[in-house]
């Protein structure tokens, strides 16, 4: 059989606390209009299979060998250290494909029996599996399996149109409540993508209701628009109808860049403030996966994991947290996990990682992934550097004794002050 290749190293490795990302299936049965995965998978060599809804799954035996023979895998050092893994990055592992094929269930049964101390954070919109005893028994009393439930609006009709095939927001809130009662690793409201005009009318009520149902954290990120995706452009009539205005033109006007359009900080700030204040009021941890205002996060895992979890500290979100606390941050403060887990393989051979075009591959030829991370740190004009990624909240102010840049936290770029003044 032709299997799907997963896990992979995420393209967001520079600021991701769970860079080892797992997907059970090559496709998702849900057809959400905003899904960034379809815009990634809908281009390149695999687009025909993706758009034809062909489904492949991972090779179960190959996946298991990552844990049974870790020294033969790029992920070996990472899993031996039991660093948290993200499950459900490009596809939903509990969607209708899972109900049909059951491959996630097969793998989770093996994980629970053979590597019960491996922390995992799942992302899902599915609800049926929480009524299936086979899944429930695996998650019950399992504090190392966290689950993020995606909901972007309480409006049932808007959700029905924009999230085709997905259960209603009400059912997903009920799923949060069921999960919260399992004594598992915590339920998180994944309020992303945050879409102005679709999310905004109900977002504070949604946060309160998720809190009432037992969610202990909120993670959010604003919708971004990939201008190069013709598939996305074809769907914008849905967005415009639901928003009540031309959302595409809105992004063209208020975005900070014109290729991958990301709304500017001033547009986002009032919504971020409101979400942060609401979470503090009801006792939920608050996290921002968006590059803008990530400094609002409670700790260095922007997907909502608590500080006590064994996630990777070798990334720029962690650096941002350190700078927010102390005013400055050095590479030596975050390089520990980078050197431990990303030194053993070359960037150009990284599993599933987007290596770029021929010129990019040539530029970084011979670099380990750890070398590449250090290069990003020391090249502030690169889009994945701490300076550019966080749009100036971290600013290079000199070099340390090792020649690496020192970044200073810029309070004038954000409403979040330095903690230890």
CSV table of N, CA and C in Angstrom, one decimal, residues 312-406:
chain,number,residue,atom,x,y,z
A,312,UNK,N,8.6,21.7,23.9
A,312,UNK,CA,9.9,22.2,23.5
A,312,UNK,C,10.1,23.6,23.9
A,313,UNK,N,11.2,23.9,24.6
A,313,UNK,CA,11.5,25.3,24.9
A,313,UNK,C,12.5,25.9,23.9
A,314,UNK,N,12.8,25.2,22.9
A,314,UNK,CA,13.8,25.7,21.9
A,314,UNK,C,13.1,26.4,20.7
A,315,UNK,N,12.5,27.5,21.0
A,315,UNK,CA,11.7,28.2,19.9
A,315,UNK,C,11.4,29.6,20.4
A,316,UNK,N,11.0,30.5,19.4
A,316,UNK,CA,11.0,31.9,19.7
A,316,UNK,C,9.8,32.3,20.5
A,317,UNK,N,8.7,31.6,20.6
A,317,UNK,CA,7.7,31.9,21.6
A,317,UNK,C,8.2,31.9,23.0
A,318,UNK,N,9.1,30.8,23.3
A,318,UNK,CA,9.7,30.8,24.6
A,318,UNK,C,10.6,31.9,24.8
A,319,UNK,N,11.4,32.3,23.8
A,319,UNK,CA,12.3,33.5,23.9
A,319,UNK,C,11.4,34.8,24.2
A,320,UNK,N,10.3,34.9,23.5
A,320,UNK,CA,9.4,36.0,23.7
A,320,UNK,C,9.0,36.1,25.2
A,321,UNK,N,8.6,34.9,25.8
A,321,UNK,CA,8.2,34.9,27.2
A,321,UNK,C,9.3,35.3,28.1
A,322,UNK,N,10.5,34.9,27.8
A,322,UNK,CA,11.7,35.2,28.6
A,322,UNK,C,12.0,36.7,28.5
A,323,UNK,N,11.9,37.3,27.3
A,323,UNK,CA,12.1,38.7,27.2
A,323,UNK,C,11.0,39.5,27.8
A,324,UNK,N,9.8,39.0,27.8
A,324,UNK,CA,8.7,39.7,28.5
A,324,UNK,C,8.9,39.7,30.0
A,325,UNK,N,9.5,38.7,30.5
A,325,UNK,CA,9.8,38.6,31.9
A,325,UNK,C,11.0,39.5,32.3
A,326,UNK,N,12.0,39.4,31.5
A,326,UNK,CA,13.3,40.1,32.0
A,326,UNK,C,13.7,41.3,31.2
A,327,UNK,N,13.1,41.5,30.1
A,327,UNK,CA,13.4,42.7,29.3
A,327,UNK,C,14.3,42.3,28.1
A,328,UNK,N,15.1,41.3,28.2
A,328,UNK,CA,16.0,40.8,27.1
A,328,UNK,C,16.1,39.3,27.1
A,329,UNK,N,16.6,38.8,26.0
A,329,UNK,CA,16.8,37.3,25.9
A,329,UNK,C,17.9,37.1,24.9
A,330,UNK,N,18.7,36.0,25.3
A,330,UNK,CA,19.8,35.6,24.4
A,330,UNK,C,19.5,34.2,23.8
A,331,UNK,N,20.3,33.9,22.8
A,331,UNK,CA,20.1,32.6,22.2
A,331,UNK,C,20.4,31.4,23.1
A,332,UNK,N,21.4,31.6,24.0
A,332,UNK,CA,21.8,30.6,24.9
A,332,UNK,C,20.7,30.2,25.8
A,333,UNK,N,19.7,31.0,26.0
A,333,UNK,CA,18.6,30.7,26.9
A,333,UNK,C,17.5,29.8,26.2
A,334,UNK,N,17.6,29.7,24.9
A,334,UNK,CA,16.6,28.8,24.2
A,334,UNK,C,17.3,27.7,23.4
A,335,UNK,N,18.6,27.7,23.3
A,335,UNK,CA,19.3,26.8,22.4
A,335,UNK,C,19.3,25.3,23.0
A,336,UNK,N,19.1,25.1,24.2
A,336,UNK,CA,19.2,23.8,24.8
A,336,UNK,C,18.4,22.8,24.1
A,337,UNK,N,17.1,23.0,23.9
A,337,UNK,CA,16.3,22.0,23.2
A,337,UNK,C,16.6,22.0,21.8
A,338,UNK,N,17.0,23.1,21.2
A,338,UNK,CA,17.3,23.1,19.8
A,338,UNK,C,18.5,22.2,19.5
A,339,UNK,N,19.6,22.3,20.3
A,339,UNK,CA,20.8,21.5,20.1
A,339,UNK,C,20.5,20.0,20.4
A,340,UNK,N,19.7,19.8,21.4
A,340,UNK,CA,19.4,18.4,21.8
A,340,UNK,C,18.6,17.6,20.8
A,341,UNK,N,17.6,18.3,20.2
A,341,UNK,CA,16.6,17.5,19.4
A,341,UNK,C,16.7,17.8,17.9
A,342,UNK,N,17.4,18.9,17.5
A,342,UNK,CA,17.4,19.3,16.0
A,342,UNK,C,18.8,19.2,15.4
A,343,UNK,N,19.8,18.7,16.1
A,343,UNK,CA,21.2,18.7,15.6
A,343,UNK,C,21.5,17.4,14.8
A,344,UNK,N,20.7,16.4,15.0
A,344,UNK,CA,21.0,15.1,14.4
A,344,UNK,C,20.6,14.9,13.0
A,345,UNK,N,20.1,15.9,12.3
A,345,UNK,CA,19.7,15.7,10.9
A,345,UNK,C,19.8,17.0,10.2
A,346,UNK,N,20.0,16.9,8.9
A,346,UNK,CA,20.1,18.1,8.0
A,346,UNK,C,18.8,18.7,7.7
A,347,UNK,N,18.8,20.0,7.6
A,347,UNK,CA,17.5,20.7,7.3
A,347,UNK,C,16.9,20.2,6.0
A,348,UNK,N,17.8,20.0,5.0
A,348,UNK,CA,17.3,19.6,3.6
A,348,UNK,C,16.8,18.1,3.6
A,349,UNK,N,17.0,17.4,4.8
A,349,UNK,CA,16.4,16.0,4.9
A,349,UNK,C,15.3,15.9,5.9
A,350,UNK,N,14.9,17.0,6.5
A,350,UNK,CA,13.9,17.0,7.5
A,350,UNK,C,12.6,16.5,7.0
A,351,UNK,N,12.0,15.5,7.8
A,351,UNK,CA,10.8,14.9,7.4
A,351,UNK,C,9.6,15.9,7.3
A,352,UNK,N,9.1,16.0,6.0
A,352,UNK,CA,7.9,16.8,5.8
A,352,UNK,C,8.0,18.3,5.9
A,353,UNK,N,9.3,18.7,6.1
A,353,UNK,CA,9.5,20.2,6.3
A,353,UNK,C,9.6,20.8,4.9
A,354,UNK,N,9.0,22.0,4.8
A,354,UNK,CA,9.0,22.7,3.5
A,354,UNK,C,10.4,23.3,3.3
A,355,UNK,N,11.2,22.7,2.4
A,355,UNK,CA,12.6,23.2,2.2
A,355,UNK,C,12.7,24.3,1.3
A,356,UNK,N,11.6,24.8,0.6
A,356,UNK,CA,11.7,25.9,-0.3
A,356,UNK,C,12.2,25.4,-1.7
A,357,UNK,N,12.5,26.4,-2.6
A,357,UNK,CA,13.0,26.1,-3.9
A,357,UNK,C,14.4,25.7,-3.9
A,358,UNK,N,14.9,25.6,-5.1
A,358,UNK,CA,16.3,25.1,-5.3
A,358,UNK,C,17.3,26.1,-4.7
A,359,UNK,N,17.1,27.4,-4.9
A,359,UNK,CA,18.0,28.3,-4.3
A,359,UNK,C,18.1,28.3,-2.8
A,360,UNK,N,16.9,28.1,-2.2
A,360,UNK,CA,16.8,28.1,-0.7
A,360,UNK,C,17.5,26.8,-0.2
A,361,UNK,N,17.2,25.7,-0.9
A,361,UNK,CA,17.9,24.4,-0.5
A,361,UNK,C,19.4,24.5,-0.6
A,362,UNK,N,19.9,25.2,-1.7
A,362,UNK,CA,21.3,25.3,-1.8
A,362,UNK,C,21.9,26.2,-0.8
A,363,UNK,N,21.2,27.3,-0.4
A,363,UNK,CA,21.7,28.2,0.6
A,363,UNK,C,21.9,27.6,1.9
A,364,UNK,N,21.0,26.6,2.3
A,364,UNK,CA,21.2,26.0,3.6
A,364,UNK,C,21.7,24.6,3.5
A,365,UNK,N,22.3,24.2,2.4
A,365,UNK,CA,22.8,22.9,2.2
A,365,UNK,C,23.9,22.7,3.2
A,366,UNK,N,23.9,21.5,3.9
A,366,UNK,CA,24.9,21.1,4.9
A,366,UNK,C,24.5,21.5,6.3
A,367,UNK,N,23.6,22.4,6.4
A,367,UNK,CA,23.2,22.9,7.8
A,367,UNK,C,22.3,21.8,8.4
A,368,UNK,N,22.5,21.6,9.7
A,368,UNK,CA,21.5,20.8,10.5
A,368,UNK,C,20.3,21.7,10.7
A,369,UNK,N,19.3,21.1,11.2
A,369,UNK,CA,18.1,21.9,11.6
A,369,UNK,C,18.5,22.9,12.7
A,370,UNK,N,19.3,22.4,13.6
A,370,UNK,CA,19.8,23.3,14.7
A,370,UNK,C,20.6,24.5,14.1
A,371,UNK,N,21.4,24.2,13.2
A,371,UNK,CA,22.2,25.3,12.5
A,371,UNK,C,21.3,26.3,11.9
A,372,UNK,N,20.2,25.8,11.3
A,372,UNK,CA,19.2,26.7,10.6
A,372,UNK,C,18.5,27.5,11.6
A,373,UNK,N,18.1,27.0,12.8
A,373,UNK,CA,17.5,27.8,13.8
A,373,UNK,C,18.4,28.9,14.3
A,374,UNK,N,19.7,28.6,14.5
A,374,UNK,CA,20.6,29.6,14.9
A,374,UNK,C,20.7,30.7,13.8
A,375,UNK,N,20.7,30.3,12.6
A,375,UNK,CA,20.8,31.3,11.5
A,375,UNK,C,19.6,32.2,11.5
A,376,UNK,N,18.4,31.6,11.7
A,376,UNK,CA,17.2,32.4,11.8
A,376,UNK,C,17.3,33.5,12.9
A,377,UNK,N,17.8,33.0,14.0
A,377,UNK,CA,18.0,33.9,15.2
A,377,UNK,C,18.9,35.1,14.8
A,378,UNK,N,19.9,34.9,14.1
A,378,UNK,CA,20.9,35.9,13.8
A,378,UNK,C,20.7,36.7,12.5
A,379,UNK,N,19.6,36.4,11.9
A,379,UNK,CA,19.3,37.2,10.6
A,379,UNK,C,17.9,37.8,10.8
A,380,UNK,N,17.9,39.0,11.4
A,380,UNK,CA,16.6,39.6,11.8
A,380,UNK,C,15.7,40.0,10.7
A,381,UNK,N,16.2,40.1,9.5
A,381,UNK,CA,15.3,40.5,8.4
A,381,UNK,C,14.6,39.3,7.7
A,382,UNK,N,15.0,38.1,8.1
A,382,UNK,CA,14.3,37.0,7.6
A,382,UNK,C,12.9,36.9,8.3
A,383,UNK,N,11.9,36.4,7.5
A,383,UNK,CA,10.6,36.4,8.0
A,383,UNK,C,10.3,35.5,9.2
A,384,UNK,N,11.3,34.5,9.5
A,384,UNK,CA,11.1,33.6,10.6
A,384,UNK,C,12.1,34.0,11.8
A,385,UNK,N,12.7,35.2,11.7
A,385,UNK,CA,13.5,35.6,12.8
A,385,UNK,C,12.6,36.2,14.0
A,386,UNK,N,13.1,36.2,15.2
A,386,UNK,CA,12.3,36.8,16.3
A,386,UNK,C,11.9,38.2,16.0
A,387,UNK,N,12.7,39.0,15.4
A,387,UNK,CA,12.4,40.4,15.1
A,387,UNK,C,11.3,40.6,14.1
A,388,UNK,N,11.4,39.9,13.0
A,388,UNK,CA,10.4,40.1,11.9
A,388,UNK,C,9.1,39.3,12.3
A,389,UNK,N,9.2,38.1,12.8
A,389,UNK,CA,8.1,37.3,13.1
A,389,UNK,C,7.1,38.0,14.1
A,390,UNK,N,7.6,38.6,15.1
A,390,UNK,CA,6.8,39.3,16.1
A,390,UNK,C,6.7,40.8,15.8
A,391,UNK,N,7.0,41.2,14.6
A,391,UNK,CA,6.9,42.6,14.1
A,391,UNK,C,7.5,43.6,15.1
A,392,UNK,N,8.7,43.4,15.5
A,392,UNK,CA,9.4,44.4,16.3
A,392,UNK,C,9.3,44.4,17.8
A,393,UNK,N,8.5,43.4,18.3
A,393,UNK,CA,8.4,43.4,19.8
A,393,UNK,C,9.7,42.9,20.4
A,394,UNK,N,10.4,42.1,19.6
A,394,UNK,CA,11.8,41.7,20.0
A,394,UNK,C,12.7,42.4,19.0
A,395,UNK,N,13.6,43.2,19.6
A,395,UNK,CA,14.5,44.1,18.7
A,395,UNK,C,16.0,43.8,19.0
A,396,UNK,N,16.8,43.5,18.0
A,396,UNK,CA,18.2,43.2,18.2
A,396,UNK,C,18.9,44.4,18.7
A,397,UNK,N,19.7,44.2,19.8
A,397,UNK,CA,20.4,45.4,20.4
A,397,UNK,C,21.9,45.1,20.5
A,398,UNK,N,22.4,44.1,20.0
A,398,UNK,CA,23.8,43.8,20.1
A,398,UNK,C,24.1,42.3,20.1
A,399,UNK,N,25.3,41.9,20.4
A,399,UNK,CA,25.7,40.5,20.3
A,399,UNK,C,26.2,40.1,21.7
A,400,UNK,N,26.0,38.8,22.0
A,400,UNK,CA,26.5,38.2,23.2
A,400,UNK,C,28.0,37.7,23.0
A,401,UNK,N,28.6,37.1,24.0
A,401,UNK,CA,29.9,36.6,23.9
A,401,UNK,C,30.1,35.6,22.8
A,402,UNK,N,29.0,34.9,22.4
A,402,UNK,CA,29.1,33.8,21.4
A,402,UNK,C,28.9,34.4,20.0
A,403,UNK,N,28.6,35.7,19.9
A,403,UNK,CA,28.4,36.3,18.6
A,403,UNK,C,26.9,36.3,18.2
A,404,UNK,N,26.0,35.8,19.1
A,404,UNK,CA,24.6,35.7,18.7
A,404,UNK,C,23.9,37.0,19.2
A,405,UNK,N,22.9,37.3,18.4
A,405,UNK,CA,22.1,38.5,18.7
A,405,UNK,C,21.4,38.4,20.1
A,406,UNK,N,21.4,39.6,20.7
A,406,UNK,CA,20.6,39.8,21.9
A,406,UNK,C,19.3,40.5,21.5
